Coordinates of C-alpha atoms (C1' of nucleotides) in Angstrom, one line a residue:
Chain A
X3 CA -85.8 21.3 2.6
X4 CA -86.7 17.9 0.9
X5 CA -86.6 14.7 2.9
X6 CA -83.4 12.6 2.3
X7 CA -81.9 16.2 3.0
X8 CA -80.8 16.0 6.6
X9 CA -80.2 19.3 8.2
X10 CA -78.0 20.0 11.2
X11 CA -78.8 22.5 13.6
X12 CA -77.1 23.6 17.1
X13 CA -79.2 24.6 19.8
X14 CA -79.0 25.8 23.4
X15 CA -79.6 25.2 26.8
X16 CA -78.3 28.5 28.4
X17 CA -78.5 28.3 32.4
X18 CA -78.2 31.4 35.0
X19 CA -79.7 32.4 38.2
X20 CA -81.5 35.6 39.0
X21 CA -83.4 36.5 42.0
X22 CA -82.1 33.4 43.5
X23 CA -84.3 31.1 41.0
X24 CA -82.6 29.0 38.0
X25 CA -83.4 30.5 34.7
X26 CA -83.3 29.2 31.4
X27 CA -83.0 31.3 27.9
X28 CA -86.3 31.5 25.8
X29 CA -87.0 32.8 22.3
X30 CA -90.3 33.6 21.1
X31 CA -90.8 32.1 17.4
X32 CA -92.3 34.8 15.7
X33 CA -93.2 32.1 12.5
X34 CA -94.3 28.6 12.2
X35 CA -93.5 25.9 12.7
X36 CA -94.8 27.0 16.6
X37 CA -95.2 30.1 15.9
X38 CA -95.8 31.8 19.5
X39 CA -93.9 29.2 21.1
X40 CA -91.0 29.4 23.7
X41 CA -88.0 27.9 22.1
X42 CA -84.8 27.1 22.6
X43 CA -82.4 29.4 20.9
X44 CA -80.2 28.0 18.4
X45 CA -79.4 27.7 14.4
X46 CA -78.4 25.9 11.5
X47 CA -74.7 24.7 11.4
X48 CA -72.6 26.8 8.1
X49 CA -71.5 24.5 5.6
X50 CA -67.8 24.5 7.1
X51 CA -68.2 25.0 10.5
X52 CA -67.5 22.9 13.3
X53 CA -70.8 22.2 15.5
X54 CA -68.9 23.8 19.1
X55 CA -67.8 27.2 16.6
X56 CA -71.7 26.9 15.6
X57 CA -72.5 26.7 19.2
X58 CA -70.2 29.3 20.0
X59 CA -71.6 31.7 17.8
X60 CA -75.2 31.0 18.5
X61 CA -74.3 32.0 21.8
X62 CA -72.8 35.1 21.2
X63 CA -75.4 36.0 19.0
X64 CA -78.2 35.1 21.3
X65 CA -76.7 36.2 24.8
X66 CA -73.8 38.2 23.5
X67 CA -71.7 37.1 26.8
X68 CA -69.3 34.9 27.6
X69 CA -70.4 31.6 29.0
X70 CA -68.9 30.5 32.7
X71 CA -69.3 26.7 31.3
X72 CA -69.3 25.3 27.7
X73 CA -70.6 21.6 26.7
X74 CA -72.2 19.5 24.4
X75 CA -74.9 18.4 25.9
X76 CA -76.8 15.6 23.4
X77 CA -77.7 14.8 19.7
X78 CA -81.6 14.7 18.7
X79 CA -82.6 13.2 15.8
X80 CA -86.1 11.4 16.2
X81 CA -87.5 11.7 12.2
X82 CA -90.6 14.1 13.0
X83 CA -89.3 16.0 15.4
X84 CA -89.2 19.4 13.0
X85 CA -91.9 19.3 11.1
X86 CA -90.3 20.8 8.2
X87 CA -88.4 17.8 7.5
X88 CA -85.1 16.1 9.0
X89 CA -83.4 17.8 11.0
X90 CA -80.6 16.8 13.5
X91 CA -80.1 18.7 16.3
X92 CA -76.7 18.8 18.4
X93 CA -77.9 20.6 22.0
X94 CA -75.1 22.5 24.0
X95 CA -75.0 23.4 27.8
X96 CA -74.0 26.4 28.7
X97 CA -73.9 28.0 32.0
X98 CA -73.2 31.8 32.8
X99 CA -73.5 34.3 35.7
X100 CA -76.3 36.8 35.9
X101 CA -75.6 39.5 33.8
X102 CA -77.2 42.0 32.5
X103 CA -78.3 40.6 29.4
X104 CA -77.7 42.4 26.2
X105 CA -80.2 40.2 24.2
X106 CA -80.0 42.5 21.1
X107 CA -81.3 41.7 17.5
X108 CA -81.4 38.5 17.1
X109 CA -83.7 36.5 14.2
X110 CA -86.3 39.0 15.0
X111 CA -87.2 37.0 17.8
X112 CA -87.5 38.5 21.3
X113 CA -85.7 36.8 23.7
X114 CA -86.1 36.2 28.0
X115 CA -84.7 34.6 30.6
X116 CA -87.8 32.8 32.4
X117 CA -87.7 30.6 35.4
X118 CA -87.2 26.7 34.3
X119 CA -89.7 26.0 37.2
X120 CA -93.0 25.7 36.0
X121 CA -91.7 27.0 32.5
X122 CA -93.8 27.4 29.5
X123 CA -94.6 24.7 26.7
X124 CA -91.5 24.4 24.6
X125 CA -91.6 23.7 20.6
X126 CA -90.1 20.8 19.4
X127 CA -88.9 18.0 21.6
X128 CA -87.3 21.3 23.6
X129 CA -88.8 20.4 26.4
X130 CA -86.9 16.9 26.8
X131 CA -83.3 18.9 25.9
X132 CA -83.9 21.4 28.7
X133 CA -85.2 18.6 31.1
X134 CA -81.4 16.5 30.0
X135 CA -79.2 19.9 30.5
X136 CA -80.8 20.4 34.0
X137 CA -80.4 17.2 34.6
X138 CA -76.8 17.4 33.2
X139 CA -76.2 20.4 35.4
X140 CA -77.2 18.6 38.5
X141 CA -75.3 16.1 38.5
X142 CA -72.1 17.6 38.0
X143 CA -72.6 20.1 40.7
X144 CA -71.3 16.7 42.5
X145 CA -67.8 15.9 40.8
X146 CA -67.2 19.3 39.1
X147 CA -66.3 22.9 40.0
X148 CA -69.7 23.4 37.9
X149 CA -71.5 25.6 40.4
X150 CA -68.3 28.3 39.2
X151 CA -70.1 28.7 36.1
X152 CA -72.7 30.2 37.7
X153 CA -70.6 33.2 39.6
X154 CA -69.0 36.5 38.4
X155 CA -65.1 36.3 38.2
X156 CA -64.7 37.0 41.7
X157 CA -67.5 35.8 44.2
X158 CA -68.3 34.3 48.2
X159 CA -68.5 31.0 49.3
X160 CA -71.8 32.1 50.0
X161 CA -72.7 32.9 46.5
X162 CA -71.3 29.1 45.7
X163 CA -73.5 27.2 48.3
X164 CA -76.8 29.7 46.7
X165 CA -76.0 27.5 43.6
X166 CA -75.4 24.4 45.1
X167 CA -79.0 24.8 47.2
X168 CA -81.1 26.4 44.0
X169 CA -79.7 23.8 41.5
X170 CA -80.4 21.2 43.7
X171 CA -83.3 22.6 45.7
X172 CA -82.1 21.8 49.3
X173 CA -81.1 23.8 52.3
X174 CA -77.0 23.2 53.0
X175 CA -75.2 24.2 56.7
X176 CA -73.0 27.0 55.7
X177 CA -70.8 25.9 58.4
X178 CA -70.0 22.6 57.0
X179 CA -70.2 23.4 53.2
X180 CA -67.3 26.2 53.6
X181 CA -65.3 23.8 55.4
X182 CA -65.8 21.0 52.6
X183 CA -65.6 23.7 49.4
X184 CA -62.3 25.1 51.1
X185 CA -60.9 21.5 51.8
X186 CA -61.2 20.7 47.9
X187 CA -57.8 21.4 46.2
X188 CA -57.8 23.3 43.2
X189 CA -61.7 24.3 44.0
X190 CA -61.2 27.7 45.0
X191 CA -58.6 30.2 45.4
X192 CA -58.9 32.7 47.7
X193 CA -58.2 36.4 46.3
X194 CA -57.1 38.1 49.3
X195 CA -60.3 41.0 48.7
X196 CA -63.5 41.0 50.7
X197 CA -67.2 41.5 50.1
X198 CA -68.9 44.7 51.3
X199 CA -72.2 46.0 52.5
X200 CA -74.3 42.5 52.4
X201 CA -75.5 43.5 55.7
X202 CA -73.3 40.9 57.8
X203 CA -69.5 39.8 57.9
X204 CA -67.6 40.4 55.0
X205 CA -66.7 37.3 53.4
X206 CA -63.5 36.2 51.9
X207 CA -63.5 36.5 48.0
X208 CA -62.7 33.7 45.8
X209 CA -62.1 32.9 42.2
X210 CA -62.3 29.7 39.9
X211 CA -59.4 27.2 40.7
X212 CA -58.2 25.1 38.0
X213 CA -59.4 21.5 39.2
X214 CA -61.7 19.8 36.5
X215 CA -63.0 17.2 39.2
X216 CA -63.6 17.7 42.4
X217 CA -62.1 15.2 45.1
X218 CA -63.8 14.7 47.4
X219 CA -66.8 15.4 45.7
X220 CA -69.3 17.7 47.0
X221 CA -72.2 15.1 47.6
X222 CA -76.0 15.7 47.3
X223 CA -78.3 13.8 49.7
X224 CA -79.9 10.9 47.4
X225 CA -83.6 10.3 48.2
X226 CA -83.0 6.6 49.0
Chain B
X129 CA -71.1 13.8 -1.6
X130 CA -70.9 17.4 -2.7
X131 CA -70.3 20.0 0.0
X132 CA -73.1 21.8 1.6
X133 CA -74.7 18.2 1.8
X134 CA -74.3 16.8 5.6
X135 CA -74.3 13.1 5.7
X136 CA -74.8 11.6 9.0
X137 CA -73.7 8.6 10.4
X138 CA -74.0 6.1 13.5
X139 CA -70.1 5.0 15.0
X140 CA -70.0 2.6 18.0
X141 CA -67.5 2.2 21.2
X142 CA -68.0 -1.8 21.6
X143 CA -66.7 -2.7 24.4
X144 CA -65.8 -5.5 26.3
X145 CA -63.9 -7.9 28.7
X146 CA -61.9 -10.8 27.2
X147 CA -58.4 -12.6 29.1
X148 CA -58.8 -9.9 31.6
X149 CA -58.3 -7.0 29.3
X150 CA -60.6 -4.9 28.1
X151 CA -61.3 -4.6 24.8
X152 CA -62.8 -2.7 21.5
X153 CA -64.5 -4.4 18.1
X154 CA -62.8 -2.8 15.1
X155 CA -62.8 -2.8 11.9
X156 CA -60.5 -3.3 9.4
X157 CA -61.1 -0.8 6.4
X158 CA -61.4 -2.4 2.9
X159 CA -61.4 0.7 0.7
X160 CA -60.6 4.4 0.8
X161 CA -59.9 6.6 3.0
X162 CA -57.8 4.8 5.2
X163 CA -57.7 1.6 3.4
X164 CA -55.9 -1.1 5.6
X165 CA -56.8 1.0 8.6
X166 CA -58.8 -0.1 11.8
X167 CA -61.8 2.1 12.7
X168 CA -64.8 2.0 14.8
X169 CA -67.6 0.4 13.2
X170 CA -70.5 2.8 12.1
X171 CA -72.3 3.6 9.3
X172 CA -74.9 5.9 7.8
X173 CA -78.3 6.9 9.4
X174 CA -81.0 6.0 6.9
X175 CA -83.7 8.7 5.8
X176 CA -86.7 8.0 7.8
X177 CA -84.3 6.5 11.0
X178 CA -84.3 7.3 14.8
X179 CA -80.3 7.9 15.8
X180 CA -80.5 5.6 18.4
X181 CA -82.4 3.0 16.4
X182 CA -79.2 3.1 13.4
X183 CA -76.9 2.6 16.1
X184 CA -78.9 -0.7 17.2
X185 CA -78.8 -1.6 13.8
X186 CA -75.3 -1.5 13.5
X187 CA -75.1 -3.1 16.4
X188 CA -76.7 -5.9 15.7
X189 CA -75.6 -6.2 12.1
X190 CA -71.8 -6.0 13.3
X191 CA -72.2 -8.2 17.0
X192 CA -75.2 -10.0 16.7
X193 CA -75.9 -9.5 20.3
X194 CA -77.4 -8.1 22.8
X195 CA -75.4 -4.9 24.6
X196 CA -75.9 -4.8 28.3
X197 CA -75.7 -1.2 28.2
X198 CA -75.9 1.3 25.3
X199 CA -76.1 5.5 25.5
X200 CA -75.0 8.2 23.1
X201 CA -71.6 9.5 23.9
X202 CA -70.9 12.6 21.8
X203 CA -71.0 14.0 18.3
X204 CA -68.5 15.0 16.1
X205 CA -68.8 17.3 13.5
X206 CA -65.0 18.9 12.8
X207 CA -65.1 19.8 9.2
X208 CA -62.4 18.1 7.2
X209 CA -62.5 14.8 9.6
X210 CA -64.1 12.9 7.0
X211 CA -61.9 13.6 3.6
X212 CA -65.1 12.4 1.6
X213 CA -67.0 15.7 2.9
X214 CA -68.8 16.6 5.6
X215 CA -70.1 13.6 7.8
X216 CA -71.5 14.3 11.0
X217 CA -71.1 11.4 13.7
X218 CA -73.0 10.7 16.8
X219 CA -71.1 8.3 18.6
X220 CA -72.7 5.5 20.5
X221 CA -70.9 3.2 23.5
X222 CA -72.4 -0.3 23.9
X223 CA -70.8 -2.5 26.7
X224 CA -70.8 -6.3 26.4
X225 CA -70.3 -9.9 28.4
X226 CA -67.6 -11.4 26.5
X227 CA -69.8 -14.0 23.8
X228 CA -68.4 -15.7 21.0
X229 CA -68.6 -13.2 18.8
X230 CA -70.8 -14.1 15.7
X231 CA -69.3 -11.2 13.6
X232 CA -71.0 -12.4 10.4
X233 CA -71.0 -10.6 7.0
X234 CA -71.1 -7.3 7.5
X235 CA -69.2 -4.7 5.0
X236 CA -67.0 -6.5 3.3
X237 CA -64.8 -5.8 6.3
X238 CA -62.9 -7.7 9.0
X239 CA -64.2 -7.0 12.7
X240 CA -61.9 -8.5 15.5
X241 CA -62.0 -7.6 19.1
X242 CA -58.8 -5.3 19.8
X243 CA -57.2 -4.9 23.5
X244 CA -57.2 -1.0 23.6
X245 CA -54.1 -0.9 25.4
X246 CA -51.9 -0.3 23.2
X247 CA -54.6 -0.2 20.0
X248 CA -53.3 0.5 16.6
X249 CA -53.6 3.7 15.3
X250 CA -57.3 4.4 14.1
X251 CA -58.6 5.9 11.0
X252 CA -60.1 9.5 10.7
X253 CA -61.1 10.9 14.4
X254 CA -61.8 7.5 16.0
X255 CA -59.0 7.7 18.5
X256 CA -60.4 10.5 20.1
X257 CA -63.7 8.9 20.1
X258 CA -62.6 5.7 21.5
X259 CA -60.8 7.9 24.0
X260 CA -64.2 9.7 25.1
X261 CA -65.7 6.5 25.1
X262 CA -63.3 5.0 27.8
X263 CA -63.0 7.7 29.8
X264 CA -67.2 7.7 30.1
X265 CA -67.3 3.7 31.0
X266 CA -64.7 4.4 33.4
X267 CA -66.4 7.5 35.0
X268 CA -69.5 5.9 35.3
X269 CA -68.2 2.5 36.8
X270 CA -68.2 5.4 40.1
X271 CA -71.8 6.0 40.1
X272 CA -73.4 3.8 38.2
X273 CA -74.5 -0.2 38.2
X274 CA -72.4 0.2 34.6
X275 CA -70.2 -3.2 35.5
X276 CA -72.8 -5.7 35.2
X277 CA -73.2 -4.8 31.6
X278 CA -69.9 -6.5 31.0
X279 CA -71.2 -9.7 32.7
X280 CA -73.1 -12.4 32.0
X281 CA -76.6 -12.5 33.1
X282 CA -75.6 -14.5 36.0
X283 CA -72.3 -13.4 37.8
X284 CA -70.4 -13.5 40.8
X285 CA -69.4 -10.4 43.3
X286 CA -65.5 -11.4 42.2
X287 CA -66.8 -10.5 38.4
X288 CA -67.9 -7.7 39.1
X289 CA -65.0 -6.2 41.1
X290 CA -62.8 -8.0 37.9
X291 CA -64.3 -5.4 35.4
X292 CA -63.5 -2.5 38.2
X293 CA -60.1 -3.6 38.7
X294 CA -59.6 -3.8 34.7
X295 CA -61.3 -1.0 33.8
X296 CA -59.5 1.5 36.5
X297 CA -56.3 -0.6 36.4
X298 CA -56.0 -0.7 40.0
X299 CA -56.4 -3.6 42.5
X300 CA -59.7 -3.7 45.5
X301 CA -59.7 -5.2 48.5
X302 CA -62.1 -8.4 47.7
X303 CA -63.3 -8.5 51.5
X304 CA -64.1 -4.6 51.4
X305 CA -65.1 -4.5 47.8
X306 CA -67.6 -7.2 48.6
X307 CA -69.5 -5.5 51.7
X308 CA -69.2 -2.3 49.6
X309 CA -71.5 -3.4 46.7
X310 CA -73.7 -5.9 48.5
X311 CA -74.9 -2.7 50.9
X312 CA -76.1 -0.4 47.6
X313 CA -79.4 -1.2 47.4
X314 CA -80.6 -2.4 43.9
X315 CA -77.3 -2.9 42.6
X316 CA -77.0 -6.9 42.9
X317 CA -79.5 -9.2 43.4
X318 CA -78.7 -12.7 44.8
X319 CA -80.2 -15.4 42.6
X320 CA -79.6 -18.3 45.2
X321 CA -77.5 -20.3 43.2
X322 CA -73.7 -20.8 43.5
X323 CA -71.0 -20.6 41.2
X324 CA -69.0 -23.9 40.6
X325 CA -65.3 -25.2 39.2
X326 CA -63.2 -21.8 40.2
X327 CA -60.6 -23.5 42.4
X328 CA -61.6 -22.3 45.8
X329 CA -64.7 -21.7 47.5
X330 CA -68.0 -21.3 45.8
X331 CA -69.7 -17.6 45.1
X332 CA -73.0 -16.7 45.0
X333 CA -74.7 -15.8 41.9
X334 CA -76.3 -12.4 41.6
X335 CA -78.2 -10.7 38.6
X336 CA -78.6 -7.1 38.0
X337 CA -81.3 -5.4 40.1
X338 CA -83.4 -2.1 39.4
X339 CA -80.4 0.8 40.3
X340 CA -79.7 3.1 38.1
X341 CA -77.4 5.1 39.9
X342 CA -75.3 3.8 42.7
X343 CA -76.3 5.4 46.5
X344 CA -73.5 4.9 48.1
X345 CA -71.2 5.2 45.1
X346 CA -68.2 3.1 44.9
X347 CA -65.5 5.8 44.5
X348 CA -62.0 5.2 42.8
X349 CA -58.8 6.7 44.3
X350 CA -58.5 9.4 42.6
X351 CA -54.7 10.7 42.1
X352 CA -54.3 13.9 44.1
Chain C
dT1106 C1' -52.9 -31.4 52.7
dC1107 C1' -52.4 -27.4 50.2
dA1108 C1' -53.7 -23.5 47.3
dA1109 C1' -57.2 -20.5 46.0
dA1110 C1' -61.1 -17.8 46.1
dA1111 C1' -65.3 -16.3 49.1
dG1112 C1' -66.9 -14.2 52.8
dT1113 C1' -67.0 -12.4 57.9
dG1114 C1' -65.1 -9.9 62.0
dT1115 C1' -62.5 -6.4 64.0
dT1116 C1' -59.8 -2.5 64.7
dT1117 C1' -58.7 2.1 63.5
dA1118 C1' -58.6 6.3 61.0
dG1119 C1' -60.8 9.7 58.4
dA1120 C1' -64.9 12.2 56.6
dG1121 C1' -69.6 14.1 57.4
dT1122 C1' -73.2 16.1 60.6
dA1123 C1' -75.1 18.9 64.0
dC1124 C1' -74.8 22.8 66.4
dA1125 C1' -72.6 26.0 69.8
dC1126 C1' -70.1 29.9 69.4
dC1127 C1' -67.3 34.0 68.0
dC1128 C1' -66.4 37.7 64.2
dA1129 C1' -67.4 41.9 61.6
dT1130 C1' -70.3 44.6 59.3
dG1131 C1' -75.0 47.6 58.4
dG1132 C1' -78.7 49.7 60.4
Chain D
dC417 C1' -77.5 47.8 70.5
dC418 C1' -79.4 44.2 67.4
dA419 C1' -79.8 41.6 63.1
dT420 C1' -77.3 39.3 59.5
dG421 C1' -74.3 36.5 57.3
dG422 C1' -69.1 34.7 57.7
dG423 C1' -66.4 31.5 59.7
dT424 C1' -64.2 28.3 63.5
dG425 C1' -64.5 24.7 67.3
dT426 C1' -66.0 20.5 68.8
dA427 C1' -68.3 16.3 69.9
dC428 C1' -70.5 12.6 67.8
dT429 C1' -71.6 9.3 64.1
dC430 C1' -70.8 6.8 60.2
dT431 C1' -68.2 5.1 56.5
dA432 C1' -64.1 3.0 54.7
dA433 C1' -59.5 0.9 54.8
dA434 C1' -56.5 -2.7 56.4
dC435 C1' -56.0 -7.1 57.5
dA436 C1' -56.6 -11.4 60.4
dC437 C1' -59.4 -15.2 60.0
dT438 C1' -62.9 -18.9 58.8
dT439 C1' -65.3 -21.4 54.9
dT440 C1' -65.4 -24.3 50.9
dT441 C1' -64.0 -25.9 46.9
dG442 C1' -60.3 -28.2 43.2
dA443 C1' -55.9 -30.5 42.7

DNA sequence: TCAAAAGTGTTTAGAGTACACCCATGG
DNA sequence: CCATGGGTGTACTCTAAACACTTTTGA
């Protein structure tokens, strides 16, 4: 790679919870540049393929699942921010529910979930993508059925308001939060079935309803 | 340009506010591919150039002015959009007072401010982008203190709510509208002067204050 | 004097909050 | 029986919508 070359790569911010902490994707890169580093996982774009396809496949490749939530995120390409030369970098957003993760063999890198929060030193400018997907995520918790993303197929309100409050790292009243989540059409739709042996009530199961906005929105307290 | 070469280039959204309609700067295309067609203006990222630093550059070569807003939008990489070969696009929306618009030599090319509504048919994927581009102002018209980008430094509260009204296409309550966006703090800043030859009573002048996102937000109806 | 735009007051309806309270399960 | 989480009821507060009304200019 020779400068005036520009290469495009596609990389990921892949989101899930476990143990009731927001975890991001990591791959250790096992050869300079950063060798040793956390990285985000990603790859270079084929010559005819279309940057969400590249996306796609990283993903599958990486995390072998499918994805709850699929976005492009943001475009870096600050000259110097790959060391090897230019390189353009189109970041996805991708949120899934905790699976279990069938990280198989990927570009002989080994790859983790790890807690965002404190999070290790990233290569690159990865740092700033992950810090613009959280940021991304956060906000629309508020006007999108987002926090979705984050569940299995079929899941509690419960499970929902656990997103809500790790995402955004405050304490929500059940009470009220199931009446507002319930009073959004097309939010959730009830499946008739109910959870078992959580220790407590069972609680009514739910699945993904098809609103793209929520309204009314699901509003975070905003430190004035 | 061979394949297996990605070229990348800058496209702006320029948009503005003239005769109470909102509007785009386009350009009219003087060679191939779509010859004779409008287009968003754009060009191509230079070797050793930040993103965001090309699309200032066209900018500034194509309006001469000073945005009073600017972000990245999206990127589009759909192989085949381009007939040439494969261009990668990061899109860029700018939002400006309506100047007199100095649109000097640029390309060879014609640049006119369009109304959007209806808009002639664009060349390669530029509808779609324009289309992203609209629906982003418009979202973030909610949350944001986005609508003083399309004034003047100095502007009155009936401004303001002009560039809601237009860009939402609905009608607010002036008295409502007015104790709505004077109680967000940081949004508007009086300046202590008063606006002057408007055929009715004088308005106070405000500027832009420090907000970046607006707590309360001024929410649209949205259609159930 | 009239029209037009700015701005304030007031009433009323709806949404959000706090929290008491009952429900249904596991241990 | 108790602990735990699910869910409803209810009173209170706060915001927002509707609209009457006053203010201040240009014609």
């Amino acid at each position: 790679m020779t400068l005036n070359t520009v290469a495009v790569t596609v990389d990921l911010v892949l989101l899930t919870i476990r143990s009731s902490e927001l975890h991001v994707l990591l791959i250790r890169r096992a050869i300079p540049p950063f060798e040793g580093h956390w990285a985000l996982p990603g790859g270079f774009v084929l010559p005819d393929e279309d940057l969400d396809d590249a996306a796609a496949r990283e993903l599958h490749e990486e995390a072998g699942l499918r994805p709850g939530h699929f976005e492009q995120l943001a475009t870096y390409g600050t000259p110097g921010r790959d060391p090897r030369g230019r390189v353009i970098t189109v970041a996805y957003l991708a949120l899934l529910p905790d699976q279990p993760v069938p990280v198989a063999g990927s570009d002989a890198a080994a790859a983790s979930w790890l807690p965002v929060t404190p999070g290790p030193a990233l290569a690159f400018d990865h740092a700033r993508i992950l810090a613009d997907g959280l940021e991304r995520a956060s906000a629309k918790l508020e006007y999108t059925p987002l926090a979705t993303a984050f569940c299995p197929p079929e899941f509690t309100i419960g499970q929902v308001r656990e997103v809500y409050e790790i995402v955004w790292g405050t304490r929500l009243d059940p009470a009220n939060f199931h009446r507002k989540v319930t009073g959004v059409p097309g939010f959730l739709i009830p499946t008739g079935g109910r959870s078992a042996g959580t220790g407590g009530r069972p609680a009514a199961l739910y699945r993904a309803g098809p609103a793209t906005r929520l309204h009314p929105a699901i509003l975070r307290e905003h430190a004035a």
